[in-house]
Short mmCIF file of C-alpha atoms and ligand atoms in Angstrom, two decimals:
data_model
loop_
_atom_site.label_atom_id
_atom_site.label_comp_id
_atom_site.label_asym_id
_atom_site.label_seq_id
_atom_site.Cartn_x
_atom_site.Cartn_y
_atom_site.Cartn_z
CA MET Z 287 89.75 71.66 195.20
CA ALA Z 288 90.93 72.82 191.78
CA GLU Z 289 93.83 74.57 193.44
CA ARG Z 290 94.87 71.51 195.43
CA ARG Z 291 94.66 69.41 192.28
CA ALA Z 292 96.72 71.93 190.41
CA GLN Z 293 99.38 71.45 193.06
CA GLY Z 294 99.51 67.79 192.20
CA GLU Z 295 97.46 66.49 195.10
CA HIS Z 296 95.15 63.57 194.40
CA VAL Z 297 91.81 64.96 195.48
CA TYR Z 298 88.54 63.35 194.59
CA TRP Z 299 85.01 64.59 194.52
CA PRO Z 300 83.20 63.03 197.45
CA ILE Z 301 80.51 60.59 196.44
CA LYS Z 302 77.73 60.39 198.98
CA GLY Z 303 74.83 58.62 197.34
CA LYS Z 304 73.57 57.49 193.99
CA ASP Z 305 71.82 60.54 192.65
CA GLU Z 306 72.59 62.39 189.48
CA LEU Z 307 75.21 64.57 191.13
CA ASP Z 308 77.03 61.55 192.49
CA VAL Z 309 77.17 59.96 189.05
CA LEU Z 310 78.59 63.19 187.74
CA ALA Z 311 81.12 63.25 190.55
CA LYS Z 312 82.13 59.67 189.79
CA THR Z 313 82.58 60.45 186.10
CA PHE Z 314 84.59 63.50 187.05
CA ASN Z 315 86.87 61.47 189.32
CA GLU Z 316 87.43 58.87 186.63
CA LEU Z 317 88.27 61.58 184.18
CA MET Z 318 90.73 63.06 186.63
CA ASP Z 319 92.41 59.67 187.00
CA GLU Z 320 92.71 59.36 183.25
CA ILE Z 321 94.23 62.78 182.99
CA GLN Z 322 96.67 61.88 185.74
CA THR Z 323 97.67 58.68 183.96
CA ALA Z 324 98.05 60.53 180.69
CA GLN Z 325 100.17 63.15 182.43
CA ASN Z 326 102.32 60.43 183.97
CA ASN Z 327 102.73 58.80 180.59
CA LEU Z 328 103.60 62.10 179.04
CA HIS Z 329 106.17 62.68 181.72
CA THR Z 330 107.62 59.21 181.20
CA LEU Z 331 107.76 59.85 177.46
CA SER Z 332 109.45 63.16 177.95
CA VAL Z 333 112.23 61.57 179.98
CA THR Z 334 112.61 58.37 177.94
CA ASP Z 335 114.74 57.75 174.89
CA ALA Z 336 112.41 56.20 172.32
CA LEU Z 337 115.08 54.13 170.57
CA THR Z 338 116.59 52.37 173.56
CA THR Z 339 113.94 52.99 176.25
CA LEU Z 340 116.72 54.18 178.51
CA GLY Z 341 116.26 57.58 180.09
CA ASN Z 342 117.08 60.57 177.90
CA ARG Z 343 119.12 63.68 178.58
CA ARG Z 344 116.22 65.43 180.25
CA GLY Z 345 115.59 62.43 182.45
CA MET Z 346 119.24 62.41 183.42
CA GLU Z 347 119.20 66.07 184.34
CA GLN Z 348 116.20 65.52 186.59
CA GLU Z 349 117.47 62.32 188.13
CA ILE Z 350 120.88 63.64 188.99
CA GLU Z 351 119.47 66.50 191.03
CA LEU Z 352 117.17 64.07 192.85
CA MET Z 353 120.08 61.76 193.60
CA ILE Z 354 122.29 64.60 194.81
CA ASN Z 355 119.54 65.86 197.10
CA ALA Z 356 119.02 62.38 198.50
CA CYS Z 357 122.74 61.70 198.92
CA PRO Z 358 123.67 61.52 202.61
CA PRO Z 359 126.86 63.34 203.70
CA GLY Z 360 129.95 61.31 202.91
CA ALA Z 361 128.15 58.97 200.52
CA HIS Z 362 129.56 58.23 197.08
CA LEU Z 363 127.86 58.99 193.81
CA SER Z 364 129.56 58.20 190.51
CA MET Z 365 128.73 59.32 187.04
CA LEU Z 366 129.91 57.29 184.08
CA LEU Z 367 129.85 58.79 180.61
CA MET Z 368 130.52 56.63 177.59
CA ASP Z 369 130.96 57.68 173.98
CA LEU Z 370 131.20 54.94 171.36
CA ASP Z 371 134.34 54.84 169.22
CA GLY Z 372 133.93 55.33 165.49
CA PHE Z 373 130.15 55.11 165.62
CA LYS Z 374 129.54 57.82 163.04
CA LEU Z 375 131.34 55.88 160.38
CA ILE Z 376 129.31 52.74 161.03
CA ASN Z 377 126.16 54.81 160.83
CA ASP Z 378 127.24 56.42 157.58
CA THR Z 379 128.45 53.30 155.85
CA LEU Z 380 126.16 50.54 157.09
CA GLY Z 381 123.13 52.81 157.26
CA HIS Z 382 120.95 54.17 160.01
CA ALA Z 383 119.13 50.89 160.54
CA ALA Z 384 122.42 49.26 161.49
CA GLY Z 385 123.30 52.27 163.60
CA ASP Z 386 119.99 52.08 165.47
CA LEU Z 387 120.37 48.38 166.02
CA LEU Z 388 123.85 48.91 167.36
CA LEU Z 389 122.64 51.55 169.83
CA GLN Z 390 119.87 49.24 171.01
CA GLU Z 391 122.34 46.42 171.46
CA VAL Z 392 124.65 48.70 173.42
CA ALA Z 393 121.73 49.67 175.66
CA HIS Z 394 120.89 46.01 176.12
CA ARG Z 395 124.45 45.15 177.11
CA MET Z 396 124.62 48.10 179.48
CA ARG Z 397 121.52 46.83 181.24
CA GLN Z 398 123.19 43.46 181.70
CA VAL Z 399 126.23 44.96 183.36
CA MET Z 400 124.55 47.53 185.57
CA ARG Z 401 123.16 46.89 189.03
CA LYS Z 402 119.65 47.55 190.27
CA GLN Z 403 120.46 50.92 191.78
CA ASP Z 404 122.15 52.27 188.65
CA LYS Z 405 120.24 54.53 186.31
CA LEU Z 406 120.96 54.43 182.58
CA PHE Z 407 120.51 57.14 180.01
CA ARG Z 408 121.23 57.82 176.36
CA MET Z 409 122.18 61.46 176.05
CA GLY Z 410 121.64 61.52 172.29
CA GLY Z 411 123.80 60.23 169.46
CA ASP Z 412 126.19 57.59 170.70
CA GLU Z 413 126.65 58.99 174.17
CA PHE Z 414 125.46 57.10 177.24
CA THR Z 415 125.43 57.99 180.92
CA VAL Z 416 125.07 55.91 184.05
CA LEU Z 417 124.34 57.35 187.48
CA MET Z 418 125.67 55.07 190.18
CA PRO Z 419 124.68 55.84 193.77
CA ASN Z 420 126.79 54.42 196.62
CA THR Z 421 129.63 53.74 194.24
CA ASN Z 422 133.23 54.80 194.73
CA ASN Z 423 135.86 55.11 192.01
CA GLU Z 424 137.17 51.62 192.48
CA GLN Z 425 133.74 50.08 192.11
CA ALA Z 426 132.95 52.33 189.17
CA ALA Z 427 136.17 51.26 187.45
CA LYS Z 428 135.21 47.61 187.78
CA ILE Z 429 131.81 48.28 186.25
CA ALA Z 430 133.37 50.30 183.44
CA ASP Z 431 135.78 47.47 182.64
CA ARG Z 432 132.98 44.94 182.59
CA LEU Z 433 130.99 47.21 180.33
CA LEU Z 434 133.84 47.60 177.84
CA GLN Z 435 134.32 43.85 177.86
CA GLN Z 436 130.63 43.26 177.12
CA LEU Z 437 130.80 45.68 174.25
CA THR Z 438 133.57 43.87 172.41
CA GLU Z 439 131.45 40.73 171.94
CA ALA Z 440 130.46 40.44 168.29
CA ILE Z 441 127.17 41.98 167.16
CA HIS Z 442 125.38 40.38 164.22
CA PHE Z 443 123.40 42.43 161.79
CA ASP Z 444 122.21 41.06 158.45
CA SER Z 445 125.33 39.47 157.06
CA ASN Z 446 127.57 41.79 159.02
CA THR Z 447 129.41 40.98 162.14
CA MET Z 448 130.57 44.07 163.91
CA SER Z 449 132.02 44.92 167.21
CA ILE Z 450 132.27 48.22 168.96
CA SER Z 451 134.27 49.87 171.66
CA GLY Z 452 133.65 52.89 173.83
CA SER Z 453 135.59 55.56 175.69
CA ILE Z 454 134.52 56.06 179.29
CA GLY Z 455 134.90 59.01 181.64
CA ILE Z 456 134.04 58.72 185.32
CA ALA Z 457 133.47 61.56 187.78
CA GLN Z 458 132.78 61.31 191.48
CA TRP Z 459 130.38 63.75 193.14
CA ASP Z 460 132.34 66.06 195.46
CA GLY Z 461 129.57 66.43 198.01
CA HIS Z 462 128.47 69.93 197.12
CA SER Z 463 128.44 70.75 193.38
CA HIS Z 464 125.35 70.74 191.20
CA GLY Z 465 124.52 68.01 188.72
CA LYS Z 466 125.71 70.17 185.85
CA GLU Z 467 129.21 70.32 187.30
CA LEU Z 468 129.30 66.56 187.72
CA MET Z 469 128.28 66.18 184.08
CA ARG Z 470 130.98 68.59 182.99
CA ARG Z 471 133.59 66.61 184.89
CA ALA Z 472 132.46 63.28 183.47
CA ASP Z 473 132.64 64.90 180.03
CA LEU Z 474 136.22 66.06 180.58
CA ALA Z 475 137.20 62.61 181.80
CA MET Z 476 135.59 61.05 178.73
CA TYR Z 477 137.58 63.33 176.40
CA ALA Z 478 140.74 62.33 178.23
CA ALA Z 479 139.78 58.68 177.66
CA LYS Z 480 139.23 59.36 173.95
CA ASN Z 481 142.66 60.89 173.76
CA LYS Z 482 144.25 57.84 175.31
CA GLY Z 483 142.91 55.56 172.62
CA LYS Z 484 140.02 53.22 172.10
CA SER Z 485 138.38 51.27 174.90
CA CYS Z 486 139.89 53.42 177.64
CA VAL Z 487 138.58 54.57 181.01
CA CYS Z 488 139.65 57.86 182.63
CA PHE Z 489 138.71 59.49 185.91
CA TYR Z 490 138.11 63.17 186.35
CA GLU Z 491 141.09 64.95 187.85
CA ILE Z 492 141.43 68.53 188.96
CA GLY Z 493 143.19 70.44 186.22
CA MET Z 494 141.35 68.72 183.42
CA SER Z 495 139.35 71.88 182.94
CA GLY Z 496 139.57 73.33 179.51
CA THR Z 497 140.28 70.03 177.81
CA ALA Z 498 136.77 69.76 176.50
CA SER Z 499 136.78 73.13 174.81
CA GLU Z 500 140.27 72.55 173.47
CA GLN Z 501 139.06 69.26 172.09
CA MET Z 502 136.15 71.01 170.46
CA GLN Z 503 138.45 73.55 168.92
CA LEU Z 504 140.69 70.75 167.63
CA GLU Z 505 137.69 68.99 166.13
CA GLN Z 506 136.63 72.15 164.34
CA ALA Z 507 140.12 72.75 163.03
CA LEU Z 508 140.38 69.17 161.80
CA LYS Z 509 137.01 69.32 160.07
CA SER Z 510 138.10 72.49 158.34
CA ALA Z 511 141.50 71.03 157.37
CA ILE Z 512 139.81 68.03 155.75
CA GLU Z 513 137.23 70.27 154.13
CA LYS Z 514 140.03 72.38 152.65
CA ASN Z 515 142.12 69.32 151.83
CA THR Z 516 145.21 70.69 153.57
CA ILE Z 517 146.48 67.54 155.28
CA GLU Z 518 149.53 66.39 153.36
CA PRO Z 519 151.21 63.05 152.77
CA TYR Z 520 154.85 62.60 153.80
CA PHE Z 521 156.91 59.71 152.51
CA GLN Z 522 159.41 57.60 154.39
CA PRO Z 523 161.84 55.35 152.49
CA VAL Z 524 161.76 51.61 153.16
CA MET Z 525 165.17 50.09 152.41
CA ASP Z 526 166.33 46.83 150.95
CA THR Z 527 169.49 46.67 153.03
CA THR Z 528 171.09 43.86 151.04
CA ARG Z 529 171.36 46.15 148.04
CA ASN Z 530 171.38 49.38 150.05
CA LYS Z 531 168.54 50.57 147.89
CA ILE Z 532 165.14 52.08 148.51
CA MET Z 533 162.35 49.66 147.62
CA ALA Z 534 159.24 51.49 148.77
CA VAL Z 535 157.92 54.55 150.54
CA GLU Z 536 155.39 54.56 153.34
CA MET Z 537 152.89 57.38 153.13
CA LEU Z 538 152.24 59.07 156.48
CA ALA Z 539 149.74 61.87 157.04
CA ARG Z 540 150.97 65.24 158.30
CA TRP Z 541 148.77 68.02 159.65
CA LYS Z 542 150.19 71.39 160.54
CA LYS Z 543 147.90 73.37 162.78
CA ASP Z 544 148.99 76.90 163.74
CA ASP Z 545 152.54 76.15 162.62
CA GLN Z 546 152.70 73.02 164.73
CA PHE Z 547 152.47 69.39 163.69
CA ILE Z 548 149.77 67.38 165.42
CA ALA Z 549 150.69 63.75 166.05
CA ALA Z 550 149.37 61.56 163.23
CA SER Z 551 147.92 58.94 165.54
CA ASP Z 552 145.96 61.66 167.37
CA PHE Z 553 144.29 63.28 164.40
CA ILE Z 554 143.76 59.95 162.65
CA ARG Z 555 141.83 58.72 165.68
CA LEU Z 556 139.87 61.94 165.84
CA SER Z 557 138.95 61.78 162.17
CA GLU Z 558 137.78 58.20 162.72
CA ASP Z 559 135.54 59.48 165.46
CA LEU Z 560 134.22 62.32 163.36
CA GLY Z 561 133.43 59.92 160.54
CA LEU Z 562 135.90 61.71 158.28
CA ILE Z 563 138.66 59.13 157.96
CA GLN Z 564 137.50 57.86 154.59
CA LYS Z 565 137.40 61.31 153.12
CA LEU Z 566 140.85 62.07 154.50
CA SER Z 567 142.19 58.72 153.38
CA ASN Z 568 140.94 59.32 149.84
CA GLN Z 569 142.44 62.78 149.69
CA LEU Z 570 145.79 61.42 150.82
CA LEU Z 571 145.73 58.50 148.41
CA ARG Z 572 145.03 60.84 145.50
CA LYS Z 573 147.99 63.01 146.45
CA GLY Z 574 150.11 59.94 147.13
CA LEU Z 575 149.41 58.44 143.74
CA MET Z 576 150.17 61.74 142.01
CA ALA Z 577 153.48 61.90 143.85
CA MET Z 578 154.24 58.30 142.91
CA LYS Z 579 154.22 59.30 139.25
CA ASP Z 580 157.11 61.65 139.95
CA PHE Z 581 158.93 59.17 142.18
CA ARG Z 582 158.64 56.39 139.67
CA ARG Z 583 160.19 58.55 137.01
CA GLN Z 584 163.31 58.37 139.19
CA ASP Z 585 162.81 54.80 140.26
CA PRO Z 586 160.35 52.72 138.20
CA ASP Z 587 160.30 49.86 140.75
CA LEU Z 588 159.29 51.98 143.70
CA LYS Z 589 156.27 50.76 145.69
CA LEU Z 590 153.85 52.68 147.88
CA GLN Z 591 152.72 51.56 151.32
CA ILE Z 592 149.65 53.21 152.78
CA ASN Z 593 147.88 52.88 156.12
CA ILE Z 594 144.19 52.09 156.28
CA SER Z 595 142.18 52.52 159.46
CA PRO Z 596 140.32 49.54 160.85
CA VAL Z 597 137.05 51.47 160.83
CA GLN Z 598 137.31 51.97 157.07
CA PHE Z 599 136.62 48.28 156.69
CA SER Z 600 133.00 48.90 157.55
CA ASP Z 601 132.77 50.33 154.04
CA ARG Z 602 131.91 47.66 151.51
CA ASN Z 603 133.26 49.84 148.71
CA LEU Z 604 136.69 50.22 150.26
CA ALA Z 605 138.43 47.86 147.82
CA SER Z 606 136.67 49.12 144.70
CA ASP Z 607 137.28 52.76 145.66
CA ILE Z 608 141.00 52.11 145.99
CA LEU Z 609 141.10 50.19 142.71
CA ASP Z 610 139.25 53.01 140.96
CA LEU Z 611 141.79 55.53 142.20
CA LEU Z 612 144.67 53.35 140.97
CA LYS Z 613 143.08 53.11 137.54
CA GLU Z 614 142.42 56.82 137.46
CA HIS Z 615 146.13 57.48 138.06
CA ASP Z 616 147.23 54.71 135.74
CA ILE Z 617 149.25 52.96 138.42
CA PRO Z 618 149.33 49.15 138.57
CA ALA Z 619 147.75 47.56 141.63
CA SER Z 620 150.98 45.71 142.36
CA VAL Z 621 152.63 49.04 143.22
CA LEU Z 622 150.40 49.50 146.22
CA ALA Z 623 150.54 47.79 149.60
CA ILE Z 624 148.00 48.38 152.32
CA GLU Z 625 148.98 48.29 155.95
CA LEU Z 626 146.54 47.48 158.65
CA THR Z 627 146.83 46.58 162.29
CA GLU Z 628 145.36 43.60 164.04
CA SER Z 629 142.61 45.72 165.53
CA ALA Z 630 140.97 45.70 162.10
CA LEU Z 631 140.61 41.95 162.36
CA LEU Z 632 138.70 42.29 165.60
CA LEU Z 633 136.38 45.02 164.46
CA TYR Z 634 134.56 43.51 161.49
CA PRO Z 635 136.00 40.02 161.11
CA GLU Z 636 133.95 38.80 158.15
CA GLN Z 637 133.87 41.96 156.17
CA VAL Z 638 137.58 42.49 156.65
CA GLU Z 639 138.33 39.12 155.13
CA GLN Z 640 136.12 39.78 152.16
CA THR Z 641 137.69 43.16 151.50
CA MET Z 642 141.17 41.72 151.99
CA ARG Z 643 140.53 39.05 149.37
CA GLN Z 644 139.27 41.64 146.92
CA LEU Z 645 142.42 43.69 147.38
CA VAL Z 646 144.77 40.73 147.14
CA ASP Z 647 142.99 39.31 144.11
CA ALA Z 648 143.53 42.64 142.40
CA GLY Z 649 147.26 42.40 143.09
CA ILE Z 650 147.56 44.82 146.01
CA GLY Z 651 149.98 43.86 148.78
CA LEU Z 652 148.78 43.43 152.34
CA HIS Z 653 150.95 44.25 155.35
CA LEU Z 654 150.22 43.43 158.93
CA ASP Z 655 151.34 46.55 160.80
CA ASP Z 656 152.68 46.62 164.35
CA PHE Z 657 152.90 42.87 164.34
CA GLY Z 658 152.83 41.32 167.80
CA THR Z 659 151.16 44.21 169.57
CA GLY Z 660 147.61 42.94 168.98
CA TYR Z 661 145.67 39.95 170.15
CA SER Z 662 144.92 37.87 167.08
CA SER Z 663 145.80 34.22 167.23
CA LEU Z 664 148.60 33.10 164.98
CA ALA Z 665 146.30 30.53 163.41
CA ARG Z 666 143.94 33.29 162.37
CA LEU Z 667 146.75 35.38 160.97
CA ARG Z 668 148.04 32.45 158.96
CA ASP Z 669 144.66 32.08 157.31
CA LEU Z 670 144.55 35.69 156.19
CA PRO Z 671 146.21 36.83 152.97
CA PHE Z 672 148.99 38.97 154.46
CA ASP Z 673 152.21 38.88 152.49
CA THR Z 674 154.32 40.98 154.85
CA VAL Z 675 154.53 41.77 158.53
CA LYS Z 676 156.02 44.88 160.07
CA LEU Z 677 157.96 44.49 163.26
CA ASP Z 678 156.95 47.24 165.65
CA ARG Z 679 159.65 49.56 166.94
CA SER Z 680 158.68 48.71 170.51
CA PHE Z 681 160.05 45.19 169.92
CA ILE Z 682 163.40 46.54 168.85
CA THR Z 683 163.78 48.73 171.90
CA THR Z 684 162.40 46.30 174.48
CA GLN Z 685 165.20 44.65 176.38
CA SER Z 686 163.97 41.11 176.72
CA LYS Z 687 164.66 39.02 179.79
CA ALA Z 688 166.74 35.84 179.71
CA GLY Z 689 168.34 36.78 176.43
CA ILE Z 690 165.23 36.00 174.41
CA SER Z 691 165.19 38.27 171.42
CA LEU Z 692 161.71 39.40 170.47
CA PRO Z 693 162.78 40.47 166.98
CA LYS Z 694 164.14 36.95 166.51
CA ILE Z 695 160.88 35.31 167.59
CA VAL Z 696 158.86 37.56 165.32
CA PHE Z 697 161.27 36.86 162.48
CA ASP Z 698 160.91 33.10 162.96
CA ILE Z 699 157.12 33.29 163.11
CA ALA Z 700 156.94 35.41 159.96
CA SER Z 701 159.34 33.10 158.14
CA SER Z 702 157.40 30.01 159.14
CA MET Z 703 154.26 31.62 157.75
CA HIS Z 704 156.16 32.45 154.55
CA MET Z 705 155.75 36.15 155.00
CA GLU Z 706 158.15 38.93 154.23
CA ILE Z 707 159.19 41.05 157.17
CA ILE Z 708 160.07 44.72 157.52
CA ALA Z 709 161.70 46.10 160.66
CA GLU Z 710 160.32 49.51 161.43
CA GLY Z 711 161.77 52.34 163.48
CA VAL Z 712 165.46 51.45 163.07
CA GLU Z 713 167.29 54.41 164.53
CA ASN Z 714 170.95 53.49 164.83
CA GLN Z 715 173.78 51.21 163.77
CA ASN Z 716 173.42 49.12 166.88
CA GLU Z 717 169.83 48.22 166.14
CA PHE Z 718 170.63 47.80 162.49
CA LYS Z 719 173.43 45.28 163.13
CA GLN Z 720 171.35 43.31 165.60
CA LEU Z 721 168.48 43.00 163.16
CA GLN Z 722 170.76 42.17 160.27
CA GLN Z 723 172.29 39.33 162.24
CA ILE Z 724 168.87 37.81 162.84
CA GLY Z 725 168.17 37.91 159.13
CA TYR Z 726 166.22 41.13 158.62
CA ARG Z 727 166.74 42.58 155.17
CA GLN Z 728 164.00 45.18 154.78
CA MET Z 729 164.16 48.10 157.13
CA GLN Z 730 162.71 51.51 157.71
CA GLY Z 731 163.62 54.15 160.24
CA PHE Z 732 165.27 57.45 161.04
CA MET Z 733 168.68 55.84 160.50
CA PHE Z 734 167.95 55.74 156.77
CA ALA Z 735 165.54 58.64 156.38
CA LYS Z 736 162.73 60.42 158.13
CA PRO Z 737 159.31 60.88 156.55
CA MET Z 738 159.53 63.85 154.15
CA PRO Z 739 157.37 65.86 151.80
CA LYS Z 740 157.13 64.94 148.14
CA GLU Z 741 159.66 67.47 146.79
CA GLU Z 742 162.25 66.42 149.33
CA LEU Z 743 161.82 62.78 148.46
CA VAL Z 744 162.32 63.54 144.78
CA GLN Z 745 165.64 65.18 145.71
CA TRP Z 746 166.48 62.28 148.00
CA LEU Z 747 165.85 59.81 145.19
CA LYS Z 748 168.07 61.81 142.86
CA GLY Z 749 170.78 61.80 145.50
CA THR Z 750 170.73 58.08 146.12
CA HIS Z 751 170.63 57.42 142.40
CA SER Z 752 173.70 59.43 141.68
CA HIS Z 753 175.32 57.65 144.63
CA GLN Z 754 174.55 54.26 143.28
CA ASN Z 755 175.45 55.15 139.74
CA GLY Z 756 178.57 56.94 140.67
P1 C2E P 299 152.73 53.34 161.63
O1 C2E P 299 151.97 52.94 160.42
O2 C2E P 299 153.28 52.25 162.46
O3 C2E P 299 153.85 54.30 161.12
C1 C2E P 299 155.17 54.30 161.56
C2 C2E P 299 155.41 55.42 162.54
O4 C2E P 299 156.75 55.34 163.02
C3 C2E P 299 155.29 56.79 161.89
O5 C2E P 299 154.76 57.66 162.87
C4 C2E P 299 156.74 57.13 161.59
O6 C2E P 299 156.96 58.52 161.46
C5 C2E P 299 157.42 56.55 162.79
N1 C2E P 299 158.82 56.23 162.57
C6 C2E P 299 159.43 55.88 161.43
N2 C2E P 299 160.73 55.62 161.64
C7 C2E P 299 160.96 55.82 162.96
C8 C2E P 299 162.11 55.72 163.79
O7 C2E P 299 163.20 55.38 163.37
N3 C2E P 299 161.94 55.99 165.11
C9 C2E P 299 160.76 56.35 165.63
N4 C2E P 299 160.66 56.59 166.92
N5 C2E P 299 159.64 56.44 164.87
C10 C2E P 299 159.75 56.19 163.55
P2 C2E P 299 153.63 58.72 162.53
O8 C2E P 299 153.85 59.29 161.17
O9 C2E P 299 153.53 59.65 163.67
O10 C2E P 299 152.34 57.84 162.43
C11 C2E P 299 151.80 57.22 163.55
C12 C2E P 299 150.72 56.28 163.16
O11 C2E P 299 149.60 56.99 162.65
C13 C2E P 299 151.11 55.32 162.05
O12 C2E P 299 151.82 54.25 162.60
C14 C2E P 299 149.76 54.94 161.50
O13 C2E P 299 149.18 53.93 162.27
C15 C2E P 299 148.97 56.21 161.68
N6 C2E P 299 148.90 56.93 160.40
C16 C2E P 299 149.75 57.83 159.87
N7 C2E P 299 149.30 58.27 158.68
C17 C2E P 299 148.15 57.64 158.46
C18 C2E P 299 147.17 57.66 157.39
O14 C2E P 299 147.30 58.36 156.37
N8 C2E P 299 146.07 56.86 157.53
C19 C2E P 299 145.91 56.06 158.61
N9 C2E P 299 144.80 55.29 158.68
N10 C2E P 299 146.79 56.00 159.61
C20 C2E P 299 147.90 56.78 159.54
CA1 CA P 300 152.31 51.64 158.76
CA1 CA P 301 153.85 50.26 162.47
#
């Protein structure tokens, strides 16, 4: 009997009468039941994530093999892997309680979107998995879209309103691989989604192999570059075309890895994900302010425009940190302008406004970057303390239908809201003339100058000065 029990069979001691032995047998049976229940509970615990009560990684690994074994030939089985965007930073700045709450809320929203047959898991950290039997790619894509949509709804925590997005990879079981391979493929697809930008969905494709390890290597290299403070600011002149004079420089981050520049938008996004954007941003601002001292010796009116990531607005100290740095370098707040995109307004609406007011009250300029590419309502934008908008290069290059000029519309909107406007990405005379005719005065782009390192800009400033003076 012991052997059969050990093999998991439910065997009971036979109870024949009411004598002492039978009582003993009954007690023994009850005890066995208790042990069984306890074992079941233990098993449940070992496959459950305590924070969200979803399954955990171990549960996923077990479940996937069960599903694969039960999958009839030709049936579909999808795996969805989601990693939250910028979660680490939220966790670090708002605290672990907020982070936990956010994860629980994400789990809750996932449950709302998923169907009965789907199985949900938290793999650890901010990574979630869904196993979806009888689901083809098309169906999985629909579910992924719904999930991402659910996630963007505001989440309230204390006085904070936050919203979150995720990157999703989807892999389809090929009919013969093991669960591990399916997981690997979903992972590769997720990395591809991360690379595409926030709130993206990617499917596994043959040939994606290697991406994950490359990504890991890139992450390591970036961590090390930030640790060693080797990412450098470049500066691109912003021109006042009426006087043919430089009025400001925009600081843009440059990272050279193995003698090759990595695209700024790529490593900025990655450092957001790694929770390192603030550190990087601070390092750059320090260097930028130091450089400004030299620049302003040439041109005392020169302003500095810097980019701030939306996720940095989760940090309540953002404004005071920037003001401290200005003081430390003895540079007036009015020299600095901060550029942010509309996505910041979606991410932490209330906190963003508060931080914006702090910055503006201190005298710092506020630019709305890539104007027109986001989703904010104009009414909302009008209520926020932006003083300048930047016309995105994509608007200059887009050939509009029916002769409607997008740069003209953007110009009219900005003017009606009493905002200054800078056209960005002006590459040639053609574009320049077109913009000038509409009324654009402030411009930036390769036609005037490319972003350059500090020393080069000092030379450039000397050059233009001697031009103007002579
Ligand atoms: P952005 O703020 O819109 O910056 C303008 C981008 O346009 C820069 O790309 C610049 O090099 C490029 N550009 C300037 N003139 C021209 C032109 O005439 N033609 C074309 N085709 N492009 C031009 P970059 O440096 O690759 O930066 C990309 C984005 O990465 C930036 O877009 C900004 O959103 C972000 N970024 C760069 N540096 C930082 C940083 O230090 N912090 C943060 N948070 N974001 C940064
Ligand atoms: Ca910018
Ligand atoms: Ca821009």
